[in-house]
XYZ file of C-alpha atoms in Angstrom:
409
model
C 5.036 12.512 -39.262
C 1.470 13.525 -39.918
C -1.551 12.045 -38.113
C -2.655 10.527 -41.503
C -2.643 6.873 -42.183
C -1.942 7.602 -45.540
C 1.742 6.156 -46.357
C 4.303 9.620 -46.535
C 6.771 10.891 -48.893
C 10.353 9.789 -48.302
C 12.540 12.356 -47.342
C 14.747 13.349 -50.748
C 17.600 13.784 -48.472
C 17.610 10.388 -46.953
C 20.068 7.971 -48.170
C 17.819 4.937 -48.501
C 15.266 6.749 -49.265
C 11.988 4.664 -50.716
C 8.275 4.813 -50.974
C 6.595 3.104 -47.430
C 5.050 0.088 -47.608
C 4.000 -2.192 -45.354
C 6.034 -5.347 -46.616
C 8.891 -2.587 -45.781
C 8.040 -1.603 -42.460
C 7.738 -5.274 -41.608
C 11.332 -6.671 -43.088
C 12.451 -3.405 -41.491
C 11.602 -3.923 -38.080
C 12.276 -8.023 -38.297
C 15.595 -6.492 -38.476
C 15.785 -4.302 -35.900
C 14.184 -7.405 -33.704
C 17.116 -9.608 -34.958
C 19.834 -6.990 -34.213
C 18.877 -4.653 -31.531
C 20.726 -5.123 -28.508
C 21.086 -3.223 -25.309
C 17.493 -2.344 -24.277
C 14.840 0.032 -25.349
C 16.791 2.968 -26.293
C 19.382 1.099 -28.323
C 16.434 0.022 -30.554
C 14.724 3.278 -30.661
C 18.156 4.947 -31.454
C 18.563 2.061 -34.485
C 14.966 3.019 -35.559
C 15.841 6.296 -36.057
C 18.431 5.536 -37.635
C 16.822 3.681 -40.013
C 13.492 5.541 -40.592
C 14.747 8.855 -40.284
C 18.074 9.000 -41.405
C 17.436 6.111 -43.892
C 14.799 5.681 -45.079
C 13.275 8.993 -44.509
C 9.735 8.267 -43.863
C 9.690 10.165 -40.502
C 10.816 13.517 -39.523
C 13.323 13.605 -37.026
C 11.291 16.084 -34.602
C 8.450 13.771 -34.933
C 10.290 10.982 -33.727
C 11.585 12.576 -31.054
C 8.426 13.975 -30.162
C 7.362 9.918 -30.092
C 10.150 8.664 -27.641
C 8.711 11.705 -25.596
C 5.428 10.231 -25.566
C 6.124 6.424 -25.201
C 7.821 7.176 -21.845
C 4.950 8.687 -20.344
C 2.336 5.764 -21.053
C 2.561 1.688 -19.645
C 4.003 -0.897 -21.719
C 7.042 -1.407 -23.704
C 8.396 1.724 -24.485
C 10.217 0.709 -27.804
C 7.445 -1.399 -29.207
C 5.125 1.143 -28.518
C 6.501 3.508 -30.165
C 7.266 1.456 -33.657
C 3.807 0.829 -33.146
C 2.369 4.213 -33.659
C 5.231 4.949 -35.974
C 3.446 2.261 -38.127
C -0.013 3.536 -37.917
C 0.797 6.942 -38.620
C 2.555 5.720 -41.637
C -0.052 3.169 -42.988
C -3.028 2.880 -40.748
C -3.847 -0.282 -38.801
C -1.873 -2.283 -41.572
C 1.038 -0.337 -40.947
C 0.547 -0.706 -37.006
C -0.005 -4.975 -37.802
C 3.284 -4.596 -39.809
C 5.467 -2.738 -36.654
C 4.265 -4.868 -33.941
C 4.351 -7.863 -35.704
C 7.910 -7.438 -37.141
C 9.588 -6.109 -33.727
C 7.947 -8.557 -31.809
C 8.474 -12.166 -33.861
C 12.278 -12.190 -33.811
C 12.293 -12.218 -29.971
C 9.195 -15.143 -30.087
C 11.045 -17.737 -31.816
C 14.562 -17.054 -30.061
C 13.143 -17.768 -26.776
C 10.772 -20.634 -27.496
C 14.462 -22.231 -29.032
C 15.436 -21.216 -26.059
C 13.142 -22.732 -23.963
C 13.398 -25.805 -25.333
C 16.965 -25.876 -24.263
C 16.120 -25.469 -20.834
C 13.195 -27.946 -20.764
C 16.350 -30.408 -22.229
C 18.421 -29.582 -19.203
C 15.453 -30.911 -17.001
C 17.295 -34.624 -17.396
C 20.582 -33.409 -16.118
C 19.118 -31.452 -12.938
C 22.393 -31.059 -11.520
C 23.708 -28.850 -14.505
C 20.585 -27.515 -14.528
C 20.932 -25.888 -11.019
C 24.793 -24.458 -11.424
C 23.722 -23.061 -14.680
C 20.652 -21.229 -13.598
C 22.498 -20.045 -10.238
C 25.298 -19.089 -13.004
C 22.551 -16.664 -14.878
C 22.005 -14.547 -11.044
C 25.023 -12.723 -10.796
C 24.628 -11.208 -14.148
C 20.747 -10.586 -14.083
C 21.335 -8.875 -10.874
C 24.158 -6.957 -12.188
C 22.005 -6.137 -14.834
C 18.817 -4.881 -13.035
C 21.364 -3.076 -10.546
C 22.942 -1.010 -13.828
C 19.668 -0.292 -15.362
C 18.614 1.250 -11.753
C 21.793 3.343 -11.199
C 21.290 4.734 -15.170
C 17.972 5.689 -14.780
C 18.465 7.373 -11.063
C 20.510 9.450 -12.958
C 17.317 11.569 -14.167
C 15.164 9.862 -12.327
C 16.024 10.966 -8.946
C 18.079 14.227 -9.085
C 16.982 15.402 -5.513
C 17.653 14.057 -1.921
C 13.941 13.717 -1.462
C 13.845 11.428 -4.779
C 16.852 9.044 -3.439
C 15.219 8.926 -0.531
C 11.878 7.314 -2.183
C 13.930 5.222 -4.423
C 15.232 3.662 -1.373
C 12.301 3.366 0.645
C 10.594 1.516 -2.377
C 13.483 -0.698 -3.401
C 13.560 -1.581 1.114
C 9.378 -1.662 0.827
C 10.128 -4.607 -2.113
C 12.036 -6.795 -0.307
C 10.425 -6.801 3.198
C 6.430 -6.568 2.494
C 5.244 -10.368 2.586
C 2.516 -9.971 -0.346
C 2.783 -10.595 -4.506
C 1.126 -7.393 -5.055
C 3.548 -5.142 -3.151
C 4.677 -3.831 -6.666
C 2.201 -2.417 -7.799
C 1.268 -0.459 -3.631
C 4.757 0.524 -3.922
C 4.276 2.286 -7.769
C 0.926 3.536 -6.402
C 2.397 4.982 -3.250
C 5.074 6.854 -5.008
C 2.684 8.749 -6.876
C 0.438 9.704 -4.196
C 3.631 10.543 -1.706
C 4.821 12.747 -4.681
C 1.046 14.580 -5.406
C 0.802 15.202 -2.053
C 3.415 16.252 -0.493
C 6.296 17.401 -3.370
C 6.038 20.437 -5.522
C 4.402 20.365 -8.289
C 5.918 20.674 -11.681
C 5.989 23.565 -13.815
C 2.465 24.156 -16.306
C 3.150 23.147 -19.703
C 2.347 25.630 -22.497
C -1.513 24.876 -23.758
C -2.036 22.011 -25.851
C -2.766 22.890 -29.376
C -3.940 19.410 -30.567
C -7.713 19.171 -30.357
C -9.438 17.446 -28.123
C -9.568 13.684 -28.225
C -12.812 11.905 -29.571
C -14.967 8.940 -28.593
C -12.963 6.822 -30.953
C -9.429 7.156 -29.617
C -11.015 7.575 -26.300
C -12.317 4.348 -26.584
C -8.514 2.812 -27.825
C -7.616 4.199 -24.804
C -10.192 3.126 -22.169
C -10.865 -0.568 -23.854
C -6.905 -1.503 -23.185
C -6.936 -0.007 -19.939
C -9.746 -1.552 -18.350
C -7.501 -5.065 -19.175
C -5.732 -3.858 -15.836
C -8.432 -5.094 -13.587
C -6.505 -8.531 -13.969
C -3.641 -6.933 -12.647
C -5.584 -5.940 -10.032
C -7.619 -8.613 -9.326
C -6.685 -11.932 -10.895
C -9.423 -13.242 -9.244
C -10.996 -12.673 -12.155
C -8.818 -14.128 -15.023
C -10.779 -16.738 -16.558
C -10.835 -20.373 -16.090
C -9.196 -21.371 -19.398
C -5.631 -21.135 -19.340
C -4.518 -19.554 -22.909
C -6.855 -16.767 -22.255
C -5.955 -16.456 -18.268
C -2.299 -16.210 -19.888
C -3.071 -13.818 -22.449
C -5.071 -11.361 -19.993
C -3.161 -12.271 -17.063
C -0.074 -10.000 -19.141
C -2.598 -7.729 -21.048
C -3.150 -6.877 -16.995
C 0.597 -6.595 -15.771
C 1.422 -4.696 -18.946
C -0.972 -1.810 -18.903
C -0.093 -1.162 -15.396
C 3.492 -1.320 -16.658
C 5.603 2.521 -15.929
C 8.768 2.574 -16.339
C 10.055 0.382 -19.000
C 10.240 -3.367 -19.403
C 13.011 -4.135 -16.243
C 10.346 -2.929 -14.001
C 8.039 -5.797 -14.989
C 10.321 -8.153 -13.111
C 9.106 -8.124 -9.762
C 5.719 -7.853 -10.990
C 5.656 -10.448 -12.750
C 7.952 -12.514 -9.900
C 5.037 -11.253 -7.757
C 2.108 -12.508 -9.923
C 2.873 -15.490 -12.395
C 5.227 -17.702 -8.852
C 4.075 -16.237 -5.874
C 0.264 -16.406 -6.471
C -0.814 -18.042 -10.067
C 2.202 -20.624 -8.944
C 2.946 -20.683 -12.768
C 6.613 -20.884 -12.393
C 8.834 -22.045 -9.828
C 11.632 -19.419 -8.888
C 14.118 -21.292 -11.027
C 12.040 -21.656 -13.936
C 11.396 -17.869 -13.833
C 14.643 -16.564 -13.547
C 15.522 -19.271 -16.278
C 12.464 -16.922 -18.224
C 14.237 -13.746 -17.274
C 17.707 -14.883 -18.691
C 16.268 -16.270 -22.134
C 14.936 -12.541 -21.787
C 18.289 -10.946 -21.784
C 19.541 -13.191 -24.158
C 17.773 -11.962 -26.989
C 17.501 -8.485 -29.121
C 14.440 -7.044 -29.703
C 12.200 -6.438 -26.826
C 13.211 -7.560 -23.624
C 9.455 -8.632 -22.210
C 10.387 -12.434 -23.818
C 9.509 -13.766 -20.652
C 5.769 -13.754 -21.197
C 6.416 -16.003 -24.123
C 8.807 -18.103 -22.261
C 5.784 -18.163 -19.351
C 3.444 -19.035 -21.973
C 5.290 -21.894 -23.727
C 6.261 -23.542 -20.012
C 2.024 -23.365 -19.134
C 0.673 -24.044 -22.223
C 2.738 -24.882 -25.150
C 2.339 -22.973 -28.825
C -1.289 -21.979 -27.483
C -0.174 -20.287 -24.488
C 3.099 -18.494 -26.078
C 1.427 -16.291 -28.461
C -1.593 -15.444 -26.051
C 1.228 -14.511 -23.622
C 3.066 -12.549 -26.140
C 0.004 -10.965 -27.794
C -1.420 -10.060 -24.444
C 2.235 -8.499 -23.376
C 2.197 -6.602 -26.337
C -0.462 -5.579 -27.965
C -2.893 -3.666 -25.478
C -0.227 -0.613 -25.204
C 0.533 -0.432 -28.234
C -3.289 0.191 -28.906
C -3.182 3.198 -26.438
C -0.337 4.735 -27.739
C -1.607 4.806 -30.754
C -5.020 6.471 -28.916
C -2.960 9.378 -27.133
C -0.470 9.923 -29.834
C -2.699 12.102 -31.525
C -3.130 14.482 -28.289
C 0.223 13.716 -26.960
C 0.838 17.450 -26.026
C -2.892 17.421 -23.879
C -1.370 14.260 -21.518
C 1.925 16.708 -21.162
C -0.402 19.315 -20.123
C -2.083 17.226 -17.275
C -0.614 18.678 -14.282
C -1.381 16.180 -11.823
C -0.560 13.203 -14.211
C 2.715 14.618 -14.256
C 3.260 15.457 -11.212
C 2.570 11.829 -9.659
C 4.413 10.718 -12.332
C 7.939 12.506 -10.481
C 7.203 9.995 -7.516
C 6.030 6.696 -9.811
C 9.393 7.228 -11.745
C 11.655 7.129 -8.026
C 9.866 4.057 -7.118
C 10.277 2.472 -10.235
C 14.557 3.138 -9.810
C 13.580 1.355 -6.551
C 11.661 -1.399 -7.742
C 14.317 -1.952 -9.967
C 17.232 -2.091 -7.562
C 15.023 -4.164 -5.113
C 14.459 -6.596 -7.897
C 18.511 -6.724 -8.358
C 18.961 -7.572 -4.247
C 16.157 -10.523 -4.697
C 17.763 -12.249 -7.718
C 20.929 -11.896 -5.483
C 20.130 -13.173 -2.554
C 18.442 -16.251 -4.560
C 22.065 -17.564 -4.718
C 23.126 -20.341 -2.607
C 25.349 -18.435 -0.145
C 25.067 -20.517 2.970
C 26.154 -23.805 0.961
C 28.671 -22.419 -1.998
C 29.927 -18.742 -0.421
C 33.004 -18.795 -2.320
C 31.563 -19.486 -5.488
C 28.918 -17.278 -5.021
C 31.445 -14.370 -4.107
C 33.598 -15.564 -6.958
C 30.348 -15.329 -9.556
C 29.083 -11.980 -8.344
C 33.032 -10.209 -8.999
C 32.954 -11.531 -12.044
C 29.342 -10.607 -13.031
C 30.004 -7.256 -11.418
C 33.352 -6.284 -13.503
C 31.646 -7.531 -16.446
C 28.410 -5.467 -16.664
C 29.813 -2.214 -14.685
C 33.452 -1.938 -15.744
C 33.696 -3.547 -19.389
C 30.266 -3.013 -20.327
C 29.515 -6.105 -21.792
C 25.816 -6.798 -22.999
C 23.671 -9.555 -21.668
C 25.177 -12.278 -24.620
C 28.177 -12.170 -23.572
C 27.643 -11.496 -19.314
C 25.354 -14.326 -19.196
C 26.942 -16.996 -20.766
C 30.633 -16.117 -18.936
C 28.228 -16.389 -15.580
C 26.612 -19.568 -16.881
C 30.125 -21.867 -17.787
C 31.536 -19.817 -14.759
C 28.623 -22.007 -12.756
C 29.036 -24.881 -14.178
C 33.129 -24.971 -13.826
C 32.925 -24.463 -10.118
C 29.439 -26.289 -9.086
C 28.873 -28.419 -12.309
């Protein structure tokens, strides 16, 4: 994959082979949002199946080289990296096409899946066994995702050890932002006090210039909402838009850890959502293929209708995308940064932990002073479903769901 904008040759090899364009690249990826299930590596690994094997528009070292690169930057990994796939192949067209096509599957499942719940708001009763139905399997979920990625994420003693301390640090400090001090500490813990990694060899991209400097920088600086949402705006399409814009560009980790950030943010302090209508957000999530960030639309649609779904979703979306297109170009100069990559080790343990921490919280959400059987008899189910059989989120949530609503309905 060349640094070009200008559309490539398919690959003579490739089955499927045909000449790019961006009508392609757009049914293409509305496909992969339609049938990708299983998080972000299940859709990477179809997209290389499609536009490597396939359709051969991208060399297979070159998108390797891209899953690489997406894991180092904030955001969602998988629709980052479609994204720069897309403007490598046909400029910002191509990158319009990517994001566009990944993304609008996922939209319109969860606003029909919103309106369900919103439907359920007449029958409150049902309402409550289903949604306490959904926690067994969401925490299940969150729990897997943070034993796989231990896995590489924390291969030494020292590493568990962090994990633990941040997923503990989640569930005990009083304050929305602990998140993002917990993230922040892990880095600094590990740049202080943990060896450091070894050099990488010596970049042989050039340098970058002002202009992807400046797709870089412009994105970034959306993070000061993050950090202060004191200063999101008054209007409330554009405090939703920037209000994600903010939690995703501070985003490490992949989309699960957005969970208790955005627990942190959009109930604790904006008081968008109540903790029910969030974790009913976080389900529809799960629910669908594609990206699994949905609940920024699902936010959206709750606050402010049509208006406030696609500045959510845009906002989620769009400003990483825009920096991974910036550093793709001088991907092998952000390997080479020493200290990036260094704090990175630590930022990568707490994220394991933030994860895990986020599983206990959706847990302990359940009603186990009032229904302890049921609860007990949800979470064995939930847990032999998602550790020991496998099963994705369609078919673990559901099972949890009419599980609810059989024994509390």
């Amino acid at each position: 994959m060349s640094s070009s904008s200008a559309p490539t040759t398919p690959s003579t090899e490739a089955p499927d082979a045909v000449p790019y364009s961006p009508l392609r690249l757009l049914a293409d990826c509305i496909v992969l949002g339609l049938t990708a299930w299983g998080g972000f590596m299940a859709l990477l690994a179809q997209a290389q199946q499609r536009f490597v094997r396939q359709r051969g528009w991208v060399a297979e070292k070159d998108f390797l080289d891209l899953m690489a690169l997406v894991t180092m930057l904030p955001g969602p990994q998988a629709v980052n990296a479609l994204a720069v796939m897309g403007h490598r192949l046909g400029g910002w067209v191509g990158f319009a096409a990517a994001l566009v096509g990944i993304v609008l599957p996922s939209f319109f499942i969860i606003l029909a899946l919103w309106w369900g719940y919103a439907a359920l708001a007449g029958h409150p009763q049902l309402q409550r066994a289903l949604m306490v139905g959904v926690l067994p399997p969401l925490a299940m979920i969150l729990a897997q995702t943070a034993w796989n990625q231990s896995k590489k994420a924390t291969p030494q003693p020292r590493d568990k050890a962090l994990a633990v301390a941040a997923a503990v640090a989640l569930l005990v400090l009083p304050f929305w932002s602990a998140p993002i001090l917990v993230l922040a500490s892990g880095g600094v813990i590990a740049r202080l006090f943990w060896p450091a990694p070894p050099a990488a060899p010596a970049p042989t991209s050039p340098a970058m210039g002002p202009a992807q400097m400046l797709l870089c920088l412009v994105p970034a600086a959306l993070a000061v909402f993050q950090f202060v949402p004191a200063l999101l705006p008054q209007d409330v399409v554009a405090r939703l838009g920037l209000a994600f814009a903010g939690i995703a560009t501070t985003l490490f980790g992949g989309a699960l850890v957005m969970v208790p950030l955005l627990e942190g943010l959009i109930v604790d302090h904006l008081g968008w959502l109540s903790h029910a209508g969030f974790t009913a957000g976080l389900a529809a999530s799960q629910l669908t293929p594609g990206p699994i960030v949905g609940i920024a639309t699902f936010t959206g649609m709750e606050i402010a209708g049509w208006g406030g779904a696609l500045a959510a979703t845009v906002g989620v979306y769009t400003p990483t995308a825009v920096i991974a297109v910036g550093v793709s170009h001088a991907a092998d100069r952000l390997k080479g940064l020493r200290w990036f990559q260094h704090a990175m080790v630590g930022v990568r343990c707490a994220v394991v932990g933030l994860i895990a921490g986020a599983a206990v919280t959706l847990w302990l959400k359940l009603p186990l002073r009032t229904a302890p059987i049921a609860c007990a008899q949800l979470t064995a189910v939930a847990l032999l479903l998602v550790f020991k059989f496998k099963q994705p989120p369609y078919v673990s949530i559901p099972v949890g769901m009419g599980l609810a609503w059989l024994l509390m309905g």
